[in-house]
Short mmCIF file of C-alpha atoms and ligand atoms in Angstrom, two decimals:
data_model
loop_
_atom_site.label_atom_id
_atom_site.label_comp_id
_atom_site.label_asym_id
_atom_site.label_seq_id
_atom_site.Cartn_x
_atom_site.Cartn_y
_atom_site.Cartn_z
CA MET A 1 115.28 97.72 112.48
CA LEU A 2 117.85 99.30 110.10
CA LYS A 3 117.21 102.79 111.32
CA GLY A 4 117.40 101.61 115.05
CA ASP A 5 120.69 100.19 114.18
CA ARG A 6 122.08 103.00 112.17
CA ALA A 7 120.66 105.97 113.93
CA TYR A 8 120.44 104.74 117.54
CA ASP A 9 122.63 101.76 117.84
CA ALA A 10 119.72 99.80 119.19
CA GLU A 11 119.64 95.94 119.45
CA PHE A 12 116.69 93.91 118.32
CA VAL A 13 115.31 90.46 119.05
CA GLY A 14 112.09 89.10 117.43
CA PHE A 15 109.38 87.31 119.49
CA ARG A 16 108.46 84.31 117.57
CA TYR A 17 104.64 83.93 116.90
CA GLY A 18 103.85 87.39 118.25
CA TRP A 19 102.28 87.41 121.69
CA ARG A 20 103.09 83.70 122.10
CA GLY A 21 106.78 84.53 121.98
CA VAL A 22 106.40 87.32 124.65
CA VAL A 23 104.60 85.05 127.01
CA ASN A 24 107.07 82.19 126.50
CA GLY A 25 110.18 84.21 126.31
CA ASP A 26 110.77 82.65 122.72
CA THR A 27 112.95 85.14 120.81
CA ILE A 28 115.36 85.12 117.89
CA PRO A 29 118.18 87.55 117.24
CA ILE A 30 117.64 89.99 114.52
CA ASP A 31 120.40 91.91 112.96
CA ARG A 32 120.53 93.72 109.65
CA HIS A 33 121.52 90.80 107.64
CA ASP A 34 118.18 89.06 108.87
CA VAL A 35 116.12 91.87 107.57
CA ARG A 36 117.86 92.12 104.12
CA GLY A 37 115.25 92.05 101.32
CA LEU A 38 112.34 91.65 103.73
CA SER A 39 110.10 94.32 102.31
CA ARG A 40 109.57 92.16 99.25
CA GLN A 41 108.26 89.32 101.18
CA GLY A 42 104.82 88.79 102.50
CA GLY A 43 103.95 87.45 105.98
CA THR A 44 106.54 87.58 108.74
CA ILE A 45 109.79 85.89 109.52
CA LEU A 46 108.80 85.76 113.08
CA GLY A 47 105.53 83.91 112.68
CA SER A 48 102.30 84.92 114.09
CA SER A 49 99.60 83.67 116.29
CA ARG A 50 96.20 84.44 117.67
CA THR A 51 97.65 84.20 121.27
CA ASN A 52 95.99 86.22 124.14
CA PRO A 53 98.93 87.49 126.26
CA TYR A 54 96.63 87.51 129.27
CA GLU A 55 96.14 83.71 129.13
CA GLY A 56 98.19 80.73 130.28
CA GLU A 57 100.46 80.34 133.36
CA ARG A 58 103.09 82.81 131.97
CA GLY A 59 100.60 85.47 130.61
CA GLY A 60 99.52 88.75 132.18
CA PRO A 61 101.60 91.91 132.82
CA GLU A 62 103.62 90.61 135.84
CA ASN A 63 105.05 87.47 134.09
CA ILE A 64 105.60 89.48 130.87
CA ARG A 65 107.57 92.22 132.75
CA ARG A 66 109.62 89.50 134.41
CA THR A 67 110.35 87.90 131.09
CA MET A 68 111.30 90.96 129.37
CA ALA A 69 113.71 91.66 132.23
CA GLU A 70 115.30 88.22 132.09
CA LEU A 71 115.83 88.79 128.41
CA GLY A 72 117.14 92.38 128.84
CA VAL A 73 114.13 93.70 126.53
CA ASP A 74 113.43 97.32 127.29
CA ALA A 75 110.41 97.79 125.05
CA ILE A 76 108.05 96.00 122.71
CA ILE A 77 107.04 97.14 119.13
CA ALA A 78 103.70 95.40 118.69
CA ILE A 79 102.89 95.03 115.20
CA GLY A 80 99.29 94.06 114.30
CA GLY A 81 95.65 94.81 114.04
CA GLU A 82 92.75 95.28 116.36
CA GLY A 83 93.24 91.97 118.25
CA THR A 84 97.06 92.55 118.77
CA LEU A 85 96.80 96.04 119.63
CA THR A 86 93.99 95.83 122.03
CA ALA A 87 96.10 93.46 124.03
CA ALA A 88 99.03 95.93 123.53
CA ARG A 89 96.91 98.67 124.99
CA ARG A 90 95.96 96.68 127.99
CA LEU A 91 99.66 95.72 128.66
CA SER A 92 100.75 99.29 128.05
CA ASP A 93 98.02 100.56 130.68
CA GLU A 94 99.72 98.18 133.07
CA GLY A 95 103.22 99.66 132.57
CA ILE A 96 104.71 97.53 129.95
CA ASN A 97 106.69 99.67 127.50
CA ILE A 98 105.03 99.19 124.08
CA VAL A 99 104.93 101.11 120.77
CA GLY A 100 102.29 99.91 118.28
CA VAL A 101 102.45 99.68 114.52
CA PRO A 102 99.32 99.21 112.46
CA LYS A 103 99.34 96.09 110.23
CA THR A 104 96.12 94.64 109.18
CA ILE A 105 94.54 93.88 105.92
CA ASP A 106 91.28 94.80 107.44
CA ASN A 107 91.99 98.47 107.89
CA ASP A 108 89.88 98.61 110.86
CA LEU A 109 92.20 100.48 113.20
CA ALA A 110 91.09 104.02 114.06
CA GLY A 111 93.67 106.89 114.16
CA THR A 112 95.42 105.89 110.98
CA ASP A 113 94.21 106.46 107.37
CA TYR A 114 95.77 103.12 106.19
CA SER A 115 97.40 100.03 107.80
CA PHE A 116 99.89 98.12 105.74
CA GLY A 117 98.59 94.88 104.34
CA PHE A 118 95.37 96.48 103.13
CA ASP A 119 96.56 97.77 99.74
CA THR A 120 97.98 94.29 98.82
CA ALA A 121 94.70 92.48 100.00
CA VAL A 122 92.74 95.05 97.76
CA GLU A 123 95.04 94.35 94.83
CA ILE A 124 94.47 90.57 95.12
CA ALA A 125 90.65 90.95 95.87
CA THR A 126 90.47 93.18 92.75
CA GLU A 127 92.24 90.71 90.54
CA SER A 128 90.07 87.89 91.87
CA ILE A 129 86.80 89.86 91.05
CA ASP A 130 88.29 90.51 87.61
CA ARG A 131 89.04 86.91 87.15
CA VAL A 132 85.65 85.54 88.14
CA ARG A 133 83.90 88.01 85.83
CA THR A 134 85.28 85.62 82.81
CA THR A 135 83.09 82.80 84.09
CA ALA A 136 80.08 84.92 85.19
CA GLU A 137 79.96 86.47 81.65
CA SER A 138 80.52 83.24 79.51
CA HIS A 139 77.96 81.27 81.59
CA GLN A 140 75.67 84.10 82.36
CA ARG A 141 75.94 83.53 86.07
CA CYS A 142 75.81 85.69 89.13
CA ILE A 143 79.00 85.38 91.24
CA LEU A 144 79.54 86.69 94.77
CA VAL A 145 83.06 87.07 95.74
CA GLU A 146 83.50 87.07 99.39
CA VAL A 147 86.45 88.94 100.83
CA MET A 148 87.73 89.34 104.35
CA GLY A 149 87.78 92.58 106.59
CA ARG A 150 85.84 91.37 109.81
CA HIS A 151 83.60 94.11 111.05
CA VAL A 152 84.52 96.78 108.31
CA GLY A 153 84.08 96.75 104.62
CA TRP A 154 87.05 98.49 103.35
CA ILE A 155 88.44 95.45 101.25
CA ALA A 156 85.03 94.98 99.69
CA LEU A 157 84.46 98.66 99.11
CA HIS A 158 87.88 99.30 97.38
CA SER A 159 88.15 96.05 95.56
CA GLY A 160 84.50 96.09 94.46
CA MET A 161 84.76 99.70 93.10
CA ALA A 162 88.21 98.91 91.36
CA ALA A 163 86.84 95.94 89.64
CA GLY A 164 83.35 97.42 88.81
CA ALA A 165 81.20 95.06 91.00
CA HIS A 166 77.58 95.42 90.47
CA ALA A 167 76.99 95.66 94.19
CA ILE A 168 79.26 95.97 97.21
CA LEU A 169 77.93 94.50 100.43
CA ILE A 170 79.56 95.68 103.61
CA PRO A 171 79.07 95.16 107.32
CA GLU A 172 78.30 98.80 107.91
CA GLN A 173 75.36 98.81 105.51
CA PRO A 174 72.92 95.74 106.12
CA GLU A 175 70.71 95.37 102.97
CA SER A 176 67.54 93.55 102.41
CA ILE A 177 67.46 90.43 100.11
CA GLU A 178 64.86 92.24 97.94
CA GLN A 179 67.26 95.13 97.46
CA ILE A 180 70.13 92.80 96.26
CA VAL A 181 67.73 90.83 94.17
CA GLU A 182 66.76 94.31 92.55
CA TRP A 183 70.42 95.05 91.62
CA VAL A 184 71.02 91.46 90.39
CA GLU A 185 67.96 91.48 88.20
CA SER A 186 68.74 95.00 86.77
CA VAL A 187 72.23 93.82 85.73
CA ARG A 188 70.67 90.71 84.18
CA ASP A 189 68.16 92.76 82.24
CA ARG A 190 70.96 94.83 80.76
CA GLY A 191 72.35 91.55 79.50
CA ARG A 192 75.27 91.56 81.84
CA ALA A 193 76.29 88.86 84.27
CA PRO A 194 75.95 90.19 87.96
CA VAL A 195 79.31 90.20 89.94
CA LEU A 196 79.01 91.20 93.79
CA ALA A 197 81.70 92.06 96.23
CA VAL A 198 80.55 90.75 99.57
CA SER A 199 82.41 91.48 102.90
CA GLU A 200 82.61 88.50 105.21
CA GLY A 201 80.97 90.64 108.08
CA PHE A 202 78.00 91.66 105.68
CA ARG A 203 74.62 90.72 107.05
CA LEU A 204 71.07 90.92 105.65
CA SER A 205 68.89 93.51 107.50
CA THR A 206 66.83 90.64 108.72
CA MET A 207 69.90 88.96 110.33
CA GLU A 208 70.62 89.78 114.11
CA GLY A 209 74.32 89.42 113.68
CA GLU A 210 77.09 88.43 111.21
CA HIS A 211 77.15 84.95 109.82
CA SER A 212 79.67 82.98 111.94
CA HIS A 213 79.53 79.21 112.07
CA LYS A 214 83.29 78.53 112.95
CA GLY A 215 83.36 79.36 116.55
CA LEU A 216 85.56 82.09 118.39
CA ASP A 217 89.21 82.95 118.20
CA ALA A 218 91.65 83.32 121.04
CA PHE A 219 90.45 86.80 121.66
CA ASN A 220 86.77 85.53 121.86
CA ARG A 221 85.91 87.14 118.46
CA PRO A 222 83.67 85.21 116.12
CA ARG A 223 85.36 83.68 113.17
CA LEU A 224 83.61 85.01 110.19
CA GLY A 225 83.19 83.69 106.59
CA GLY A 226 80.35 81.91 104.69
CA ILE A 227 77.76 84.73 104.07
CA ALA A 228 78.34 84.74 100.28
CA GLU A 229 77.54 80.93 100.24
CA LEU A 230 74.42 81.57 102.05
CA LEU A 231 73.34 84.41 99.70
CA ALA A 232 74.03 82.68 96.41
CA PRO A 233 71.11 80.07 96.58
CA GLU A 234 68.72 82.58 98.01
CA ILE A 235 69.51 84.85 95.04
CA GLU A 236 69.28 81.89 92.63
CA ALA A 237 65.87 80.87 94.04
CA ARG A 238 64.57 84.40 93.76
CA THR A 239 65.90 85.30 90.43
CA GLY A 240 66.38 82.03 88.46
CA ILE A 241 69.77 83.10 87.69
CA GLU A 242 72.44 80.38 88.34
CA SER A 243 74.35 81.99 91.39
CA ARG A 244 77.72 80.80 92.75
CA SER A 245 79.90 82.10 95.54
CA VAL A 246 83.63 82.13 95.93
CA ALA A 247 85.47 83.07 99.11
CA ILE A 248 89.03 84.21 98.42
CA GLY A 249 90.03 83.65 101.97
CA HIS A 250 93.64 83.63 102.83
CA VAL A 251 94.73 84.06 99.27
CA GLN A 252 94.22 87.74 99.85
CA ARG A 253 96.57 87.73 102.93
CA GLY A 254 99.57 86.28 101.27
CA GLY A 255 102.14 86.78 98.40
CA VAL A 256 104.19 89.73 97.40
CA PRO A 257 103.35 92.95 99.11
CA SER A 258 102.51 95.97 96.95
CA ALA A 259 104.74 98.91 96.50
CA TYR A 260 102.51 101.03 98.47
CA ASP A 261 102.52 98.69 101.64
CA ARG A 262 106.28 98.27 101.42
CA VAL A 263 106.78 101.99 101.56
CA LEU A 264 104.11 102.51 104.37
CA ALA A 265 105.49 99.45 106.47
CA THR A 266 109.17 100.93 106.12
CA ARG A 267 107.96 104.47 107.11
CA LEU A 268 105.96 103.29 110.02
CA GLY A 269 108.83 101.16 111.24
CA MET A 270 111.29 103.93 111.11
CA HIS A 271 108.87 106.16 113.13
CA ALA A 272 108.34 103.50 115.60
CA VAL A 273 111.86 103.22 116.35
CA ASP A 274 111.86 106.96 117.04
CA ALA A 275 109.00 106.57 119.46
CA VAL A 276 110.86 103.90 121.36
CA THR A 277 113.92 105.97 121.67
CA LYS A 278 111.93 108.87 123.02
CA GLU A 279 110.23 106.49 125.34
CA GLN A 280 106.69 107.45 123.94
CA TRP A 281 105.06 104.42 125.52
CA GLY A 282 101.43 103.57 124.47
CA THR A 283 102.11 105.49 121.21
CA MET A 284 100.98 104.17 117.76
CA VAL A 285 102.66 105.30 114.70
CA ALA A 286 99.98 106.19 112.02
CA LEU A 287 99.47 107.49 108.42
CA ARG A 288 97.58 110.93 108.17
CA GLY A 289 97.35 111.92 104.58
CA THR A 290 100.87 111.53 103.47
CA ASP A 291 102.56 112.12 106.91
CA ILE A 292 103.53 109.72 109.62
CA VAL A 293 102.18 110.88 112.91
CA HIS A 294 102.23 109.55 116.51
CA THR A 295 98.98 108.80 117.89
CA THR A 296 98.00 106.57 120.82
CA ILE A 297 97.33 102.79 120.89
CA ALA A 298 94.19 103.71 122.85
CA GLU A 299 92.86 105.94 120.12
CA ALA A 300 93.61 103.30 117.59
CA THR A 301 91.67 100.72 119.48
CA GLY A 302 89.03 102.87 121.02
CA GLY A 303 86.66 102.37 118.10
CA LEU A 304 86.59 100.71 114.71
CA ASN A 305 87.72 102.57 111.45
CA VAL A 306 84.23 101.76 109.78
CA VAL A 307 83.49 102.84 106.17
CA PRO A 308 81.60 106.22 106.38
CA THR A 309 78.05 106.19 105.03
CA ALA A 310 78.99 108.78 102.48
CA ARG A 311 81.68 106.51 101.03
CA TYR A 312 79.13 103.66 100.73
CA GLU A 313 76.59 105.99 99.20
CA GLU A 314 79.09 107.22 96.60
CA ALA A 315 79.71 103.71 95.56
CA ALA A 316 75.96 102.53 95.81
CA VAL A 317 75.17 104.93 92.89
CA LEU A 318 76.68 102.65 90.52
CA PHE A 319 75.11 99.46 92.00
CA GLY A 320 72.74 97.38 89.68
O1 F6P B 1 91.99 90.26 110.82
C1 F6P B 1 92.65 89.81 109.66
C2 F6P B 1 91.88 88.65 109.25
O2 F6P B 1 92.42 88.22 107.87
C3 F6P B 1 90.31 89.05 108.98
O3 F6P B 1 90.09 89.83 107.79
C4 F6P B 1 89.79 87.60 108.97
O4 F6P B 1 88.39 87.58 109.55
C5 F6P B 1 90.53 87.01 109.98
O5 F6P B 1 91.84 87.51 110.05
C6 F6P B 1 91.07 85.43 109.71
O6 F6P B 1 91.52 84.97 110.68
P1 F6P B 1 92.30 83.44 110.65
O7 F6P B 1 93.43 83.32 109.59
O8 F6P B 1 92.83 83.20 112.05
O9 F6P B 1 91.06 82.54 110.32
#
């Protein structure tokens, strides 16, 4: 925002609660005083929602175009993950002026090495695994720590590796219960207490899909969570080791952002303003190596940024 103000004399408004604000024409003015000190804050001053901009009486491209014209808004900078940017891509294809910014703890957007939010979530997940190790070791229990990430295992992979988890279970790599039990028993046999990092989207090789018992969100995607709770009694029954699970849930999505995320968000924001000024509609700003580049929202949402098999195999050498 600050760059837009300084370099281009642009004016900004914020849509409240993401797409819900776009659909309802609900905005707040944003000037440089409103963003003062913002990079130190987690979350968003605008609010967020799981609103599908194609739904409701005022949804859809025609209504949104009219709403933008009434508000005098030339372009939308859509900040979000796969759900937000998939909707942005559809609207962009239908002629709405949109530039995308990748923000998701899941790190599931293609076209960018990292999205901001991810590093902070990994820090919190790592600390959580470190902390449960205390109880695991003093009580000689097996503890499964479930982290978020939807269909990709980046948070589990990075936090599990950082915290030295004895196995990391991710959606990209279904495993059998027998294999998990083997890892757990080998840890126990060395006199250690097994600690496992489990991604919410992980499934056993015998399961048809991810464990989801909480229905669908507004984008018709299954709400995930609960797989670690399902696995713990199964591990206990097969190994005799008292096994517990803890899902850190939204704890990993809040609080103070890491320095890395603050820098990434600031850089991506500045480049998004450049893209708007150049009218590069349908662009998404992205991180490649240490450079910020311009890719397309279509590329970013065309396929998931999954954990490559090689990255999993690299970590799996240390399991058990
Ligand atoms: O996409 C981000 C994310 O935190 C996922 O990791 C998780 O599955 C989902 O959102 C949770 O969504 P909600 O807060 O709507 O339950």
